[in-house]
Short mmCIF file of C-alpha atoms in Angstrom, two decimals:
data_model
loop_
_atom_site.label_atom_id
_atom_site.label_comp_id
_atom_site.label_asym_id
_atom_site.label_seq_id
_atom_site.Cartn_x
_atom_site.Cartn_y
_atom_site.Cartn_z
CA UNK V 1 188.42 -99.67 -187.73
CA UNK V 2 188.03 -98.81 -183.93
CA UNK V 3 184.65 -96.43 -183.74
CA UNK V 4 186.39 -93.86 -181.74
CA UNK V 5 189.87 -93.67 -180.15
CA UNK V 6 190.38 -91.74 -176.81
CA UNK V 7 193.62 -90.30 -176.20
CA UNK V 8 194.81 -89.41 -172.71
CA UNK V 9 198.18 -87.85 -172.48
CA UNK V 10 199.22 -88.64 -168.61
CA UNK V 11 202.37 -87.42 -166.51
CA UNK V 12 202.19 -88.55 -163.31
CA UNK V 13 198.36 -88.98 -162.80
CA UNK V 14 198.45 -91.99 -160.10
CA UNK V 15 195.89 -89.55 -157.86
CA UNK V 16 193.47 -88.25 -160.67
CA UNK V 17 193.22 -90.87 -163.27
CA UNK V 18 191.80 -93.87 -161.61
CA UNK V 19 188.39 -91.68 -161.31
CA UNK V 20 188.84 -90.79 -165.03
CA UNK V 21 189.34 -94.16 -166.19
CA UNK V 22 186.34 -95.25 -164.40
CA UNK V 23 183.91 -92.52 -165.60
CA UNK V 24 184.85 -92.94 -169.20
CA UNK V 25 184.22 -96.90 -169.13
CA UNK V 26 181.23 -96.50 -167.19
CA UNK V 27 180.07 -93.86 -170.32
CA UNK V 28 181.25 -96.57 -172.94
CA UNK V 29 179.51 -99.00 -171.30
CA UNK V 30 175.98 -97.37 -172.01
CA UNK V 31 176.92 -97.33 -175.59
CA UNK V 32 177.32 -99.29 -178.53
CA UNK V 33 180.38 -98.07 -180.73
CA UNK V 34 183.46 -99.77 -180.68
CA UNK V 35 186.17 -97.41 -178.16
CA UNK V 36 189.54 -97.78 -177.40
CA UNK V 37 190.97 -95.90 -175.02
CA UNK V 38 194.74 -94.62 -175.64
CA UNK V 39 196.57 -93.45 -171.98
CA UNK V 40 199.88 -92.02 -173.12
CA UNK V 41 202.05 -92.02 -170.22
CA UNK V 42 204.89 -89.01 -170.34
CA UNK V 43 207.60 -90.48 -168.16
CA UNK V 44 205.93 -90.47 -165.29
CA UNK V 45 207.77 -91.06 -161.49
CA UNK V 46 205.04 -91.98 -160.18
CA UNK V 47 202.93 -94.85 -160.26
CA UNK V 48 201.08 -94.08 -163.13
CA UNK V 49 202.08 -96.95 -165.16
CA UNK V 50 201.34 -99.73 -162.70
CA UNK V 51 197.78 -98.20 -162.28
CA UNK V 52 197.07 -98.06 -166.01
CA UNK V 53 198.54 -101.50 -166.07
CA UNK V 54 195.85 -102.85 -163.65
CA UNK V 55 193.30 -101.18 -165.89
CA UNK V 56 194.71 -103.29 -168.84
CA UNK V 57 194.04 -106.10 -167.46
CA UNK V 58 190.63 -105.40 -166.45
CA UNK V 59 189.64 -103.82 -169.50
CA UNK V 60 191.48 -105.11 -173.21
CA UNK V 61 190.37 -101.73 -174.95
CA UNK V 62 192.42 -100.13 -172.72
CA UNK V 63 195.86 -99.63 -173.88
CA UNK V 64 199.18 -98.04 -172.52
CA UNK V 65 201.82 -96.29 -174.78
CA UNK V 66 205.21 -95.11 -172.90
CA UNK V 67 207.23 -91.95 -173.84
CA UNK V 68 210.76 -92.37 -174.30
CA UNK V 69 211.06 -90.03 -171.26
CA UNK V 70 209.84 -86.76 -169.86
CA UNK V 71 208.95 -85.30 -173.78
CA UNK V 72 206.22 -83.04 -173.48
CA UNK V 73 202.27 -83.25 -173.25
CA UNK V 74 202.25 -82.85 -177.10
CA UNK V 75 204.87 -85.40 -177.70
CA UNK V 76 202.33 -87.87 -176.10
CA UNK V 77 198.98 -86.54 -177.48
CA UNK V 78 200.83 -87.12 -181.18
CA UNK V 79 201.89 -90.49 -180.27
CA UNK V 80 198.26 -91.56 -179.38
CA UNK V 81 196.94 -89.92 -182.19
CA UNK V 82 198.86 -91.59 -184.34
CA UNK V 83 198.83 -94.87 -182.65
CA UNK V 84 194.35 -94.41 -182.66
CA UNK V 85 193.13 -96.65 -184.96
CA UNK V 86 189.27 -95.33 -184.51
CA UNK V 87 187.47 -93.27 -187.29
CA UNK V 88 187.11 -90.21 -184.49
CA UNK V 89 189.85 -89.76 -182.11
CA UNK V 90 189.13 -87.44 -178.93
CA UNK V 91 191.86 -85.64 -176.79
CA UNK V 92 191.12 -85.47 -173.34
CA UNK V 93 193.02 -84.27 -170.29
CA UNK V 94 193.31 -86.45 -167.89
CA UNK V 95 191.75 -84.52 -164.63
CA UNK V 96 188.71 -84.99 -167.41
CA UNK V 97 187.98 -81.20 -166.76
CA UNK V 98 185.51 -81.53 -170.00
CA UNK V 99 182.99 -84.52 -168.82
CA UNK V 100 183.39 -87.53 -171.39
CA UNK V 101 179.92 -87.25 -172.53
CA UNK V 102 180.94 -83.96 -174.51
CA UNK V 103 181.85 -86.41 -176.88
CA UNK V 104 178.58 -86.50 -178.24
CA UNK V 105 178.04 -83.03 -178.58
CA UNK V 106 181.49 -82.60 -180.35
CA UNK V 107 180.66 -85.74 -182.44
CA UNK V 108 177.14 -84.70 -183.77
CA UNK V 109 178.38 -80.96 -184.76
CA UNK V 110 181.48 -82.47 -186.22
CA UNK V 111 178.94 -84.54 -188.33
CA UNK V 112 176.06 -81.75 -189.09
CA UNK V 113 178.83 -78.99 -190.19
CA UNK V 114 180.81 -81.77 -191.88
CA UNK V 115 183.67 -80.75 -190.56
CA UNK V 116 187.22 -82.57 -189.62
CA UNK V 117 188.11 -81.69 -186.35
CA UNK V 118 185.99 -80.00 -183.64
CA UNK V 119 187.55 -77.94 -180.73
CA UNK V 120 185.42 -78.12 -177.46
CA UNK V 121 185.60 -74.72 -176.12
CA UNK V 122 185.18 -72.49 -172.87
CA UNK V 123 184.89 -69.23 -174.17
CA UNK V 124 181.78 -69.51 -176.74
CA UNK V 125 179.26 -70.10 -173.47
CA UNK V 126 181.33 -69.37 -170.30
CA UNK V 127 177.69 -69.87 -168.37
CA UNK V 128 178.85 -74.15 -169.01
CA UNK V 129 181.88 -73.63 -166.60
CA UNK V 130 181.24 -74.95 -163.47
CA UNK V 131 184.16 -74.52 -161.65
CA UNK V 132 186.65 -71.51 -162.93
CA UNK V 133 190.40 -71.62 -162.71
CA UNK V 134 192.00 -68.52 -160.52
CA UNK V 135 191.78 -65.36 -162.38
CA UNK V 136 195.57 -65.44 -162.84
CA UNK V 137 195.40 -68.62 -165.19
CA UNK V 138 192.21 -67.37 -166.69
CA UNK V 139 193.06 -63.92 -167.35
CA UNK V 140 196.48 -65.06 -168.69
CA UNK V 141 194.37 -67.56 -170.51
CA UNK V 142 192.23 -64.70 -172.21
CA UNK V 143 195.12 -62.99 -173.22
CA UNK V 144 197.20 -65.72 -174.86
CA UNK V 145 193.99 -66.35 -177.31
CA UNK V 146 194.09 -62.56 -178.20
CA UNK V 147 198.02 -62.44 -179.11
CA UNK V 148 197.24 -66.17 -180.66
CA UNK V 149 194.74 -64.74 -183.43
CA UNK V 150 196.35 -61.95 -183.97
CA UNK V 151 199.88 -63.72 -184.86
CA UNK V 152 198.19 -66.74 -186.62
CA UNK V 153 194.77 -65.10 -187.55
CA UNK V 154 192.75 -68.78 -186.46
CA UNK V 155 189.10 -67.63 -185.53
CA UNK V 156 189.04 -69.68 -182.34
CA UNK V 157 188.05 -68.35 -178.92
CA UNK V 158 189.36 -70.79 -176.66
CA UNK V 159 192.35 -73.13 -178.49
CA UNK V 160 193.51 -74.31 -175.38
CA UNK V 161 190.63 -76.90 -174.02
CA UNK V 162 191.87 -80.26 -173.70
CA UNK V 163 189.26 -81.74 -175.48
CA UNK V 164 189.08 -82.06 -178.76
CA UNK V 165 187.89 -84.27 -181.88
CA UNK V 166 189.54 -85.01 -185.07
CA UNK V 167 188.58 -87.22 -187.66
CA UNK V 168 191.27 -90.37 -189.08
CA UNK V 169 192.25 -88.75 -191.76
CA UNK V 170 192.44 -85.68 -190.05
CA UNK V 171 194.38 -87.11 -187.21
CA UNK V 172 197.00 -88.80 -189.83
CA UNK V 173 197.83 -85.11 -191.86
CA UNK V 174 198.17 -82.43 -189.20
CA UNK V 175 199.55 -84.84 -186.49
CA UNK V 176 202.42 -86.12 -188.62
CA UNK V 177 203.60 -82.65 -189.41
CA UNK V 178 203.27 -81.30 -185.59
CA UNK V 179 206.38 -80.13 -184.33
CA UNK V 180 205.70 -78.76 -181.35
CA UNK V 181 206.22 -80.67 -178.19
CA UNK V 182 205.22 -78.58 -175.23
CA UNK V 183 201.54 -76.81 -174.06
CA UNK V 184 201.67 -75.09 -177.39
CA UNK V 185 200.38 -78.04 -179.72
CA UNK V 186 197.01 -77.05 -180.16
CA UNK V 187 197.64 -74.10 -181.98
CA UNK V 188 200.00 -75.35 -184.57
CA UNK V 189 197.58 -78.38 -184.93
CA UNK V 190 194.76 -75.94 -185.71
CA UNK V 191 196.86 -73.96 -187.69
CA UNK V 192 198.16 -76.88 -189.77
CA UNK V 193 194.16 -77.63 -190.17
CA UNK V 194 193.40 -73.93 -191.56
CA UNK V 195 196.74 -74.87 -194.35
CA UNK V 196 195.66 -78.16 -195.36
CA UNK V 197 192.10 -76.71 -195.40
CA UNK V 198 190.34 -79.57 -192.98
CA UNK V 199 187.54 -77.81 -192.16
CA UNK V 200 187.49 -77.16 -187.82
CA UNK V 201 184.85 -75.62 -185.73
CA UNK V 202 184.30 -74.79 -182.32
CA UNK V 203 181.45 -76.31 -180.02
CA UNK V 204 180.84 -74.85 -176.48
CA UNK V 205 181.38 -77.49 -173.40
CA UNK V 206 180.57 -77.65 -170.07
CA UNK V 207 184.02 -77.33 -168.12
CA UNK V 208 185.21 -77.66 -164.47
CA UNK V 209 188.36 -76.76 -163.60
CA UNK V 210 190.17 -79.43 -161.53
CA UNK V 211 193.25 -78.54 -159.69
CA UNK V 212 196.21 -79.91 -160.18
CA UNK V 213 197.85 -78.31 -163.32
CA UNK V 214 201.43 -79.14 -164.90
CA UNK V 215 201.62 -75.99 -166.65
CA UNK V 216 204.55 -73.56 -164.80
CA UNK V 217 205.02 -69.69 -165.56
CA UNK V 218 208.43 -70.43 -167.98
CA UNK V 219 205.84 -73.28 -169.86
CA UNK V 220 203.59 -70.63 -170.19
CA UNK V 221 205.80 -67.91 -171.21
CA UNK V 222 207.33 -70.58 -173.72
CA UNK V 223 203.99 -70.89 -175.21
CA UNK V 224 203.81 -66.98 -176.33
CA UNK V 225 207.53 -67.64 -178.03
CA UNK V 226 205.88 -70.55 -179.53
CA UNK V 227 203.12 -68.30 -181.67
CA UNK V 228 206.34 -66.64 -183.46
CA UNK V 229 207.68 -69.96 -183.81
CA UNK V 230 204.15 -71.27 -185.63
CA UNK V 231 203.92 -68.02 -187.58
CA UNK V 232 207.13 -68.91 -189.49
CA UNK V 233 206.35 -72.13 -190.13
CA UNK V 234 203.46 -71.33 -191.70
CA UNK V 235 205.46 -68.77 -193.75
CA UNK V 236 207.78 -70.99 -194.82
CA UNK V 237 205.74 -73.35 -196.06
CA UNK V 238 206.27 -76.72 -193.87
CA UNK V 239 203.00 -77.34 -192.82
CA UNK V 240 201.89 -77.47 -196.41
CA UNK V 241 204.19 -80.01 -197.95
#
């Protein structure tokens, strides 16, 4: 088994990911574990797929998985998860907002705390953002976690970080009973984590906002609908059969 998988959901990131592909090898290559590195391409119109082609070709622990379509940025982060084959298996954006060598902070608290999944965070230490998004996204941002705890009751501060580790076994359980397709994943993932009681916890990262986002106003009012949605669920029991 693979040391750690990274999973990169992409959607038309011909501009952005080249420089992300190349930081993340260049970080690999000062280690020793075993990667693989997982770009999930979401129907993209761009060239996207050529690019992460070339990178292929270049580099064999780089693979490509294609979306049957447009489907949604948690469509292709559970396709990658469940396609990882490594014993850790990191979500990352692909603007890599979250530098890759989080990973090892992520890794060693997942380790210390024995815990299943750890969710890299911008709220616990907001001093490790860099660069913030406008106050629109961030404020809006703020308030989504406050209506999230409230309707789920998770303890996180920031759910929303793309960058995130889960153990195999983790990955396997709560990614093969997501449902959720759109911006909303991370929440019912951490939600199916608190029912099947994997243990999660939350590490501060250093973040830098990096413009560019896919998320609209109707994907983000979606998202609030999508708490309700989670809530029952959870009520009715499907996350823990």
């Amino acid at each position: 088994m693979t040391a750690i998988s990274i999973i990169i959901p992409a959607y038309n990131e011909e501009a952005r990911l080249p420089q992300t592909l190349d930081n993340i090898v260049a970080y690999l290559q000062r280690g020793e574990r075993e990667t693989e590195i997982i770009v999930v391409d979401d129907g993209s119109s761009d060239g996207t797929v050529a690019m992460i082609e070339r990178y292929t070709l270049q580099h064999p622990f780089i693979r490509l998985l294609r979306n049957p379509g447009n489907r949604g940025k948690g469509y292709a982060v559970r396709a990658g998860m469940l396609a990882g084959t490594g014993e850790w298996r990191l979500i990352s954006d692909a603007d890599l907002s979250a530098p890759i060598e989080e990973l090892d902070k992520l890794l060693d608290a997942a380790i210390a705390q024995q815990a299943e999944v750890a969710v890299g965070s911008r709220a616990i230490d907001r001093t490790l953002v860099a660069v913030h998004q406008p106050a629109f996204r961030e404020y809006s941002g703020r308030l989504f976690n406050l209506i999230m705890r409230w309707v789920t009751g998770l303890p996180f501060q920031d759910t929303q970080c793309g960058f995130k580790l889960y153990s195999a076994a983790a990955a396997q359980e709560i990614f093969s009973r997501q449902t959720l397709d759109g911006f909303s994943f991370d929440v019912e993932d951490l939600v199916i984590a608190k029912v099947r009681k994997l243990k999660a916890i939350e590490v501060a990262v250093r973040w830098s906002n990096v413009e560019g986002t896919k998320v609209g106003i109707a994907q983000g009012l979606r998202s609030f609908l999508d708490l309700a949605r989670i809530r029952v669920e959870a009520i009715r029991g499907r996350y823990s059969r």
